[in-house]
mmCIF file of C-alpha atoms in Angstrom:
data_model
loop_
_atom_site.group_PDB
_atom_site.id
_atom_site.type_symbol
_atom_site.label_atom_id
_atom_site.label_comp_id
_atom_site.label_asym_id
_atom_site.label_seq_id
_atom_site.Cartn_x
_atom_site.Cartn_y
_atom_site.Cartn_z
ATOM 1 C CA UNK E 1 -101.734 1.497 131.908
ATOM 2 C CA UNK E 2 -98.242 0.542 130.780
ATOM 3 C CA UNK E 3 -95.371 2.489 132.307
ATOM 4 C CA UNK E 4 -92.167 2.809 130.314
ATOM 5 C CA UNK E 5 -89.088 2.284 132.420
ATOM 6 C CA UNK E 6 -86.417 4.939 132.736
ATOM 7 C CA UNK E 7 -82.973 4.191 131.315
ATOM 8 C CA UNK E 8 -80.543 2.410 133.613
ATOM 9 C CA UNK E 9 -76.869 3.000 132.833
ATOM 10 C CA UNK E 10 -73.667 1.724 134.389
ATOM 11 C CA UNK E 11 -70.916 3.769 132.745
ATOM 12 C CA UNK E 12 -68.132 1.609 134.210
ATOM 13 C CA UNK E 13 -64.821 2.857 135.566
ATOM 14 C CA UNK E 14 -62.564 5.618 134.369
ATOM 15 C CA UNK E 15 -59.530 4.215 132.582
ATOM 16 C CA UNK E 16 -55.820 4.865 132.156
ATOM 17 C CA UNK E 17 -53.948 3.987 128.980
ATOM 18 C CA UNK E 18 -50.572 4.682 127.429
ATOM 19 C CA UNK E 19 -50.394 7.364 124.765
ATOM 20 C CA UNK E 20 -51.056 6.282 121.172
ATOM 21 C CA UNK E 21 -52.926 3.196 122.392
ATOM 22 C CA UNK E 22 -56.452 2.599 121.065
ATOM 23 C CA UNK E 23 -59.224 2.113 123.645
ATOM 24 C CA UNK E 24 -62.397 0.041 123.314
ATOM 25 C CA UNK E 25 -64.888 0.271 126.181
ATOM 26 C CA UNK E 26 -65.983 -3.106 127.528
ATOM 27 C CA UNK E 27 -67.607 -2.293 130.869
ATOM 28 C CA UNK E 28 -70.572 -0.125 129.840
ATOM 29 C CA UNK E 29 -74.019 -1.596 130.541
ATOM 30 C CA UNK E 30 -77.421 -0.034 129.848
ATOM 31 C CA UNK E 31 -81.070 -1.055 129.649
ATOM 32 C CA UNK E 32 -84.360 0.600 128.815
ATOM 33 C CA UNK E 33 -82.924 2.901 126.177
ATOM 34 C CA UNK E 34 -84.119 3.730 122.707
ATOM 35 C CA UNK E 35 -80.772 4.954 121.405
ATOM 36 C CA UNK E 36 -77.316 6.084 122.506
ATOM 37 C CA UNK E 37 -74.600 8.376 121.236
ATOM 38 C CA UNK E 38 -70.995 8.806 122.360
ATOM 39 C CA UNK E 39 -69.154 12.105 121.905
ATOM 40 C CA UNK E 40 -65.696 13.198 123.038
ATOM 41 C CA UNK E 41 -63.528 16.259 123.533
ATOM 42 C CA UNK E 42 -60.446 14.327 122.441
ATOM 43 C CA UNK E 43 -58.272 15.033 119.410
ATOM 44 C CA UNK E 44 -58.453 11.455 118.132
ATOM 45 C CA UNK E 45 -61.021 9.434 116.190
ATOM 46 C CA UNK E 46 -64.093 7.880 117.855
ATOM 47 C CA UNK E 47 -65.906 5.027 116.072
ATOM 48 C CA UNK E 48 -68.928 2.819 116.889
ATOM 49 C CA UNK E 49 -70.471 5.800 118.642
ATOM 50 C CA UNK E 50 -73.915 4.170 118.839
ATOM 51 C CA UNK E 51 -72.844 1.025 120.678
ATOM 52 C CA UNK E 52 -71.810 0.096 124.191
ATOM 53 C CA UNK E 53 -68.321 -0.647 122.896
ATOM 54 C CA UNK E 54 -67.014 2.401 121.050
ATOM 55 C CA UNK E 55 -63.354 2.552 120.030
ATOM 56 C CA UNK E 56 -61.183 5.624 120.389
ATOM 57 C CA UNK E 57 -57.864 6.054 118.597
ATOM 58 C CA UNK E 58 -56.049 8.946 120.307
ATOM 59 C CA UNK E 59 -54.307 11.679 118.375
ATOM 60 C CA UNK E 60 -50.568 11.362 117.893
ATOM 61 C CA UNK E 61 -48.863 11.832 121.271
ATOM 62 C CA UNK E 62 -52.174 12.859 122.857
ATOM 63 C CA UNK E 63 -51.809 12.810 126.640
ATOM 64 C CA UNK E 64 -53.961 13.846 129.554
ATOM 65 C CA UNK E 65 -57.606 13.239 130.419
ATOM 66 C CA UNK E 66 -60.086 12.744 127.550
ATOM 67 C CA UNK E 67 -63.799 12.762 128.416
ATOM 68 C CA UNK E 68 -66.415 10.623 126.683
ATOM 69 C CA UNK E 69 -70.051 11.632 127.057
ATOM 70 C CA UNK E 70 -72.720 8.964 126.668
ATOM 71 C CA UNK E 71 -76.168 10.375 125.867
ATOM 72 C CA UNK E 72 -79.046 7.911 126.174
ATOM 73 C CA UNK E 73 -82.573 8.388 124.875
ATOM 74 C CA UNK E 74 -85.472 7.025 126.865
ATOM 75 C CA UNK E 75 -88.061 4.668 125.402
ATOM 76 C CA UNK E 76 -91.210 6.433 124.203
ATOM 77 C CA UNK E 77 -93.296 7.985 125.570
ATOM 78 C CA UNK E 78 -90.449 9.146 127.838
ATOM 79 C CA UNK E 79 -88.483 11.929 126.217
ATOM 80 C CA UNK E 80 -85.869 12.908 128.762
ATOM 81 C CA UNK E 81 -82.243 12.374 127.700
ATOM 82 C CA UNK E 82 -79.556 11.490 130.198
ATOM 83 C CA UNK E 83 -75.803 12.064 129.847
ATOM 84 C CA UNK E 84 -73.031 10.138 131.568
ATOM 85 C CA UNK E 85 -69.315 10.850 131.421
ATOM 86 C CA UNK E 86 -66.437 8.375 131.287
ATOM 87 C CA UNK E 87 -62.838 9.574 131.360
ATOM 88 C CA UNK E 88 -59.650 8.061 129.968
ATOM 89 C CA UNK E 89 -56.285 9.342 131.116
ATOM 90 C CA UNK E 90 -53.612 8.910 128.460
ATOM 91 C CA UNK E 91 -50.168 8.923 130.072
ATOM 92 C CA UNK E 92 -46.940 9.712 128.268
ATOM 93 C CA UNK E 93 -44.762 6.777 127.254
ATOM 94 C CA UNK E 94 -41.335 6.755 128.933
ATOM 95 C CA UNK E 95 -38.394 8.259 127.077
ATOM 96 C CA UNK E 96 -34.750 7.402 127.632
ATOM 97 C CA UNK E 97 -31.305 8.357 126.357
ATOM 98 C CA UNK E 98 -28.231 6.626 127.753
ATOM 99 C CA UNK E 99 -26.005 9.350 126.315
ATOM 100 C CA UNK E 100 -23.085 9.115 123.905
ATOM 101 C CA UNK E 101 -20.705 6.175 124.064
ATOM 102 C CA UNK E 102 -17.735 6.567 126.398
ATOM 103 C CA UNK E 103 -14.039 5.923 125.771
ATOM 104 C CA UNK E 104 -11.911 5.265 128.835
ATOM 105 C CA UNK E 105 -8.321 4.230 129.573
ATOM 106 C CA UNK E 106 -7.420 1.760 132.274
ATOM 107 C CA UNK E 107 -5.576 4.483 134.136
ATOM 108 C CA UNK E 108 -8.832 6.456 134.416
ATOM 109 C CA UNK E 109 -10.224 3.939 136.880
ATOM 110 C CA UNK E 110 -13.946 3.790 137.603
ATOM 111 C CA UNK E 111 -16.341 5.249 135.031
ATOM 112 C CA UNK E 112 -19.341 7.394 136.022
ATOM 113 C CA UNK E 113 -22.076 8.102 133.478
ATOM 114 C CA UNK E 114 -22.985 11.813 133.425
ATOM 115 C CA UNK E 115 -25.149 12.450 130.339
ATOM 116 C CA UNK E 116 -28.087 10.005 130.598
ATOM 117 C CA UNK E 117 -31.684 11.281 130.657
ATOM 118 C CA UNK E 118 -35.070 9.641 131.236
ATOM 119 C CA UNK E 119 -38.653 10.682 131.894
ATOM 120 C CA UNK E 120 -39.403 8.027 134.525
ATOM 121 C CA UNK E 121 -37.631 5.918 137.123
ATOM 122 C CA UNK E 122 -34.724 3.933 135.708
ATOM 123 C CA UNK E 123 -32.606 0.873 136.195
ATOM 124 C CA UNK E 124 -29.258 0.011 134.568
ATOM 125 C CA UNK E 125 -28.233 -3.501 133.590
ATOM 126 C CA UNK E 126 -24.909 -4.924 132.411
ATOM 127 C CA UNK E 127 -25.432 -6.531 129.012
ATOM 128 C CA UNK E 128 -21.803 -7.570 128.597
ATOM 129 C CA UNK E 129 -19.011 -6.985 131.066
ATOM 130 C CA UNK E 130 -17.475 -8.559 134.115
ATOM 131 C CA UNK E 131 -17.141 -5.477 136.297
ATOM 132 C CA UNK E 132 -19.285 -4.026 139.072
ATOM 133 C CA UNK E 133 -22.122 -1.557 138.429
ATOM 134 C CA UNK E 134 -23.172 0.570 141.393
ATOM 135 C CA UNK E 135 -26.010 3.103 141.826
ATOM 136 C CA UNK E 136 -27.886 1.295 139.056
ATOM 137 C CA UNK E 137 -31.186 3.068 139.801
ATOM 138 C CA UNK E 138 -29.598 6.468 139.257
ATOM 139 C CA UNK E 139 -29.037 8.332 135.998
ATOM 140 C CA UNK E 140 -25.361 8.544 137.032
ATOM 141 C CA UNK E 141 -24.222 5.012 137.867
ATOM 142 C CA UNK E 142 -20.579 4.042 138.285
ATOM 143 C CA UNK E 143 -19.008 1.086 136.518
ATOM 144 C CA UNK E 144 -15.791 -0.514 137.766
ATOM 145 C CA UNK E 145 -14.269 -2.510 134.892
ATOM 146 C CA UNK E 146 -12.647 -5.882 135.413
ATOM 147 C CA UNK E 147 -9.267 -6.817 133.994
ATOM 148 C CA UNK E 148 -11.028 -8.971 131.417
ATOM 149 C CA UNK E 149 -13.125 -5.992 130.332
ATOM 150 C CA UNK E 150 -9.954 -4.190 129.198
ATOM 151 C CA UNK E 151 -8.851 -7.278 127.318
ATOM 152 C CA UNK E 152 -12.264 -7.508 125.622
ATOM 153 C CA UNK E 153 -12.142 -3.816 124.749
ATOM 154 C CA UNK E 154 -15.703 -2.789 125.550
ATOM 155 C CA UNK E 155 -18.603 -3.030 127.972
ATOM 156 C CA UNK E 156 -22.300 -2.665 127.125
ATOM 157 C CA UNK E 157 -24.811 -1.210 129.568
ATOM 158 C CA UNK E 158 -28.570 -0.887 129.105
ATOM 159 C CA UNK E 159 -30.609 1.951 130.581
ATOM 160 C CA UNK E 160 -34.273 1.082 131.107
ATOM 161 C CA UNK E 161 -36.929 3.727 131.786
ATOM 162 C CA UNK E 162 -39.787 1.999 133.567
ATOM 163 C CA UNK E 163 -43.231 2.267 131.989
ATOM 164 C CA UNK E 164 -46.347 2.862 134.080
ATOM 165 C CA UNK E 165 -50.100 2.533 133.523
ATOM 166 C CA UNK E 166 -49.764 0.104 130.649
ATOM 167 C CA UNK E 167 -46.802 1.773 128.950
ATOM 168 C CA UNK E 168 -43.944 -0.562 128.106
ATOM 169 C CA UNK E 169 -40.410 0.147 129.277
ATOM 170 C CA UNK E 170 -38.112 2.181 127.047
ATOM 171 C CA UNK E 171 -34.459 1.164 126.677
ATOM 172 C CA UNK E 172 -31.228 2.550 125.292
ATOM 173 C CA UNK E 173 -27.728 1.082 125.174
ATOM 174 C CA UNK E 174 -24.450 2.625 126.240
ATOM 175 C CA UNK E 175 -21.122 1.288 124.993
ATOM 176 C CA UNK E 176 -17.966 1.913 127.026
ATOM 177 C CA UNK E 177 -14.825 1.500 124.935
ATOM 178 C CA UNK E 178 -11.910 0.422 127.118
ATOM 179 C CA UNK E 179 -8.213 0.809 126.390
ATOM 180 C CA UNK E 180 -5.780 -1.070 128.670
ATOM 181 C CA UNK E 181 -2.670 0.609 130.023
ATOM 182 C CA UNK E 182 0.262 0.166 127.611
ATOM 183 C CA UNK E 183 2.885 -2.406 128.563
ATOM 184 C CA UNK E 184 6.427 -1.494 127.539
ATOM 185 C CA UNK E 185 9.641 -3.550 127.674
ATOM 186 C CA UNK E 186 12.787 -1.859 126.361
ATOM 187 C CA UNK E 187 14.756 -5.102 126.470
ATOM 188 C CA UNK E 188 17.684 -6.168 128.617
ATOM 189 C CA UNK E 189 20.481 -3.788 129.626
ATOM 190 C CA UNK E 190 23.678 -4.108 127.588
ATOM 191 C CA UNK E 191 27.388 -3.295 127.794
ATOM 192 C CA UNK E 192 29.340 -2.203 124.703
ATOM 193 C CA UNK E 193 32.788 -0.894 123.940
ATOM 194 C CA UNK E 194 33.429 2.827 123.722
ATOM 195 C CA UNK E 195 32.644 4.267 120.270
ATOM 196 C CA UNK E 196 30.646 1.150 119.262
ATOM 197 C CA UNK E 197 27.068 1.579 118.075
ATOM 198 C CA UNK E 198 24.264 -0.253 119.858
ATOM 199 C CA UNK E 199 21.109 -1.733 118.281
ATOM 200 C CA UNK E 200 18.219 -2.491 120.624
ATOM 201 C CA UNK E 201 16.965 -6.080 120.847
ATOM 202 C CA UNK E 202 14.102 -7.724 122.690
ATOM 203 C CA UNK E 203 11.950 -4.591 122.938
ATOM 204 C CA UNK E 204 8.178 -5.089 123.069
ATOM 205 C CA UNK E 205 5.050 -2.941 123.343
ATOM 206 C CA UNK E 206 1.503 -4.122 124.102
ATOM 207 C CA UNK E 207 -1.813 -2.251 124.127
ATOM 208 C CA UNK E 208 -0.417 0.764 122.271
ATOM 209 C CA UNK E 209 -0.153 1.807 118.651
ATOM 210 C CA UNK E 210 2.122 4.817 119.144
ATOM 211 C CA UNK E 211 5.570 4.539 120.727
ATOM 212 C CA UNK E 212 8.963 6.149 120.378
ATOM 213 C CA UNK E 213 12.585 5.841 121.556
ATOM 214 C CA UNK E 214 14.364 8.719 123.308
ATOM 215 C CA UNK E 215 17.558 9.189 125.319
ATOM 216 C CA UNK E 216 17.451 11.549 128.296
ATOM 217 C CA UNK E 217 21.220 11.711 128.834
ATOM 218 C CA UNK E 218 23.059 10.397 125.756
ATOM 219 C CA UNK E 219 25.281 12.826 123.844
ATOM 220 C CA UNK E 220 25.424 10.668 120.721
ATOM 221 C CA UNK E 221 22.959 10.031 117.922
ATOM 222 C CA UNK E 222 19.780 7.979 118.328
ATOM 223 C CA UNK E 223 18.218 6.736 115.113
ATOM 224 C CA UNK E 224 14.703 5.343 115.571
ATOM 225 C CA UNK E 225 11.595 5.721 113.473
ATOM 226 C CA UNK E 226 8.286 6.256 115.280
ATOM 227 C CA UNK E 227 6.585 2.971 116.213
ATOM 228 C CA UNK E 228 9.756 0.973 115.441
ATOM 229 C CA UNK E 229 10.964 -1.370 118.156
ATOM 230 C CA UNK E 230 14.511 -1.278 116.793
ATOM 231 C CA UNK E 231 16.669 1.751 117.542
ATOM 232 C CA UNK E 232 20.391 2.395 116.896
ATOM 233 C CA UNK E 233 22.453 4.531 119.240
ATOM 234 C CA UNK E 234 25.876 5.810 118.143
ATOM 235 C CA UNK E 235 27.852 7.315 121.038
ATOM 236 C CA UNK E 236 29.560 10.671 120.800
ATOM 237 C CA UNK E 237 33.359 10.619 120.480
ATOM 238 C CA UNK E 238 34.896 9.238 123.665
ATOM 239 C CA UNK E 239 31.462 9.010 125.307
ATOM 240 C CA UNK E 240 31.472 6.564 128.194
ATOM 241 C CA UNK E 241 29.433 5.657 131.237
ATOM 242 C CA UNK E 242 25.761 4.720 131.465
ATOM 243 C CA UNK E 243 23.436 5.864 128.722
ATOM 244 C CA UNK E 244 19.714 5.366 129.027
ATOM 245 C CA UNK E 245 17.457 4.600 126.096
ATOM 246 C CA UNK E 246 13.800 4.979 126.937
ATOM 247 C CA UNK E 247 10.868 3.433 125.098
ATOM 248 C CA UNK E 248 7.583 5.329 125.672
ATOM 249 C CA UNK E 249 4.120 4.278 124.534
ATOM 250 C CA UNK E 250 0.682 5.816 124.615
#
């Protein structure tokens, strides 16, 4: 009398993969079987269903647990089928948005990010910049620019959402545009004779594209075009004393 052996199946371990990542089983072992068939409740495509190494391509953005049922047929004259289940958990890939770029003036001081979002834990890195970044594992870090940062005109930060269970990290970049505080020099004080006109000399403006001359206390006529470093002041008749000419920039 020859006795046919019952099927022996080691279904292997349940698995975890990142979404949209194809899976091929490599740890399934069986003996004493006449045939096998894999089926699944997933939304993707299963191929090589009659082998120990089927491949599953998940549906677009399919996440959650997908079950795979392995049905084995015994060798004749045994007729009993056995079914084993293997599960794959597809986890969502991380998403990240560092938010819109930021424009900041030197007078604003430290810069705190307020519009970043991410689906997992995060870390910020300074790509370019010489300042100090604090709270870099928060969605709202604070960056303290250096003097050189304002000279360079911008700082670049990278927000990284950390991937888990085989998912790669997701990154996004934030640019901080920096404008230094304007530097204004109206030139040296001057003394002129009564009723003489005065033309400014030696005036200078840095880090500003808009500037203008005004006089807070002169009674005469100030002629100065916007963004012109040269202004002409003509005193009123018999005007004397100290007259201030102010150069303002923004």
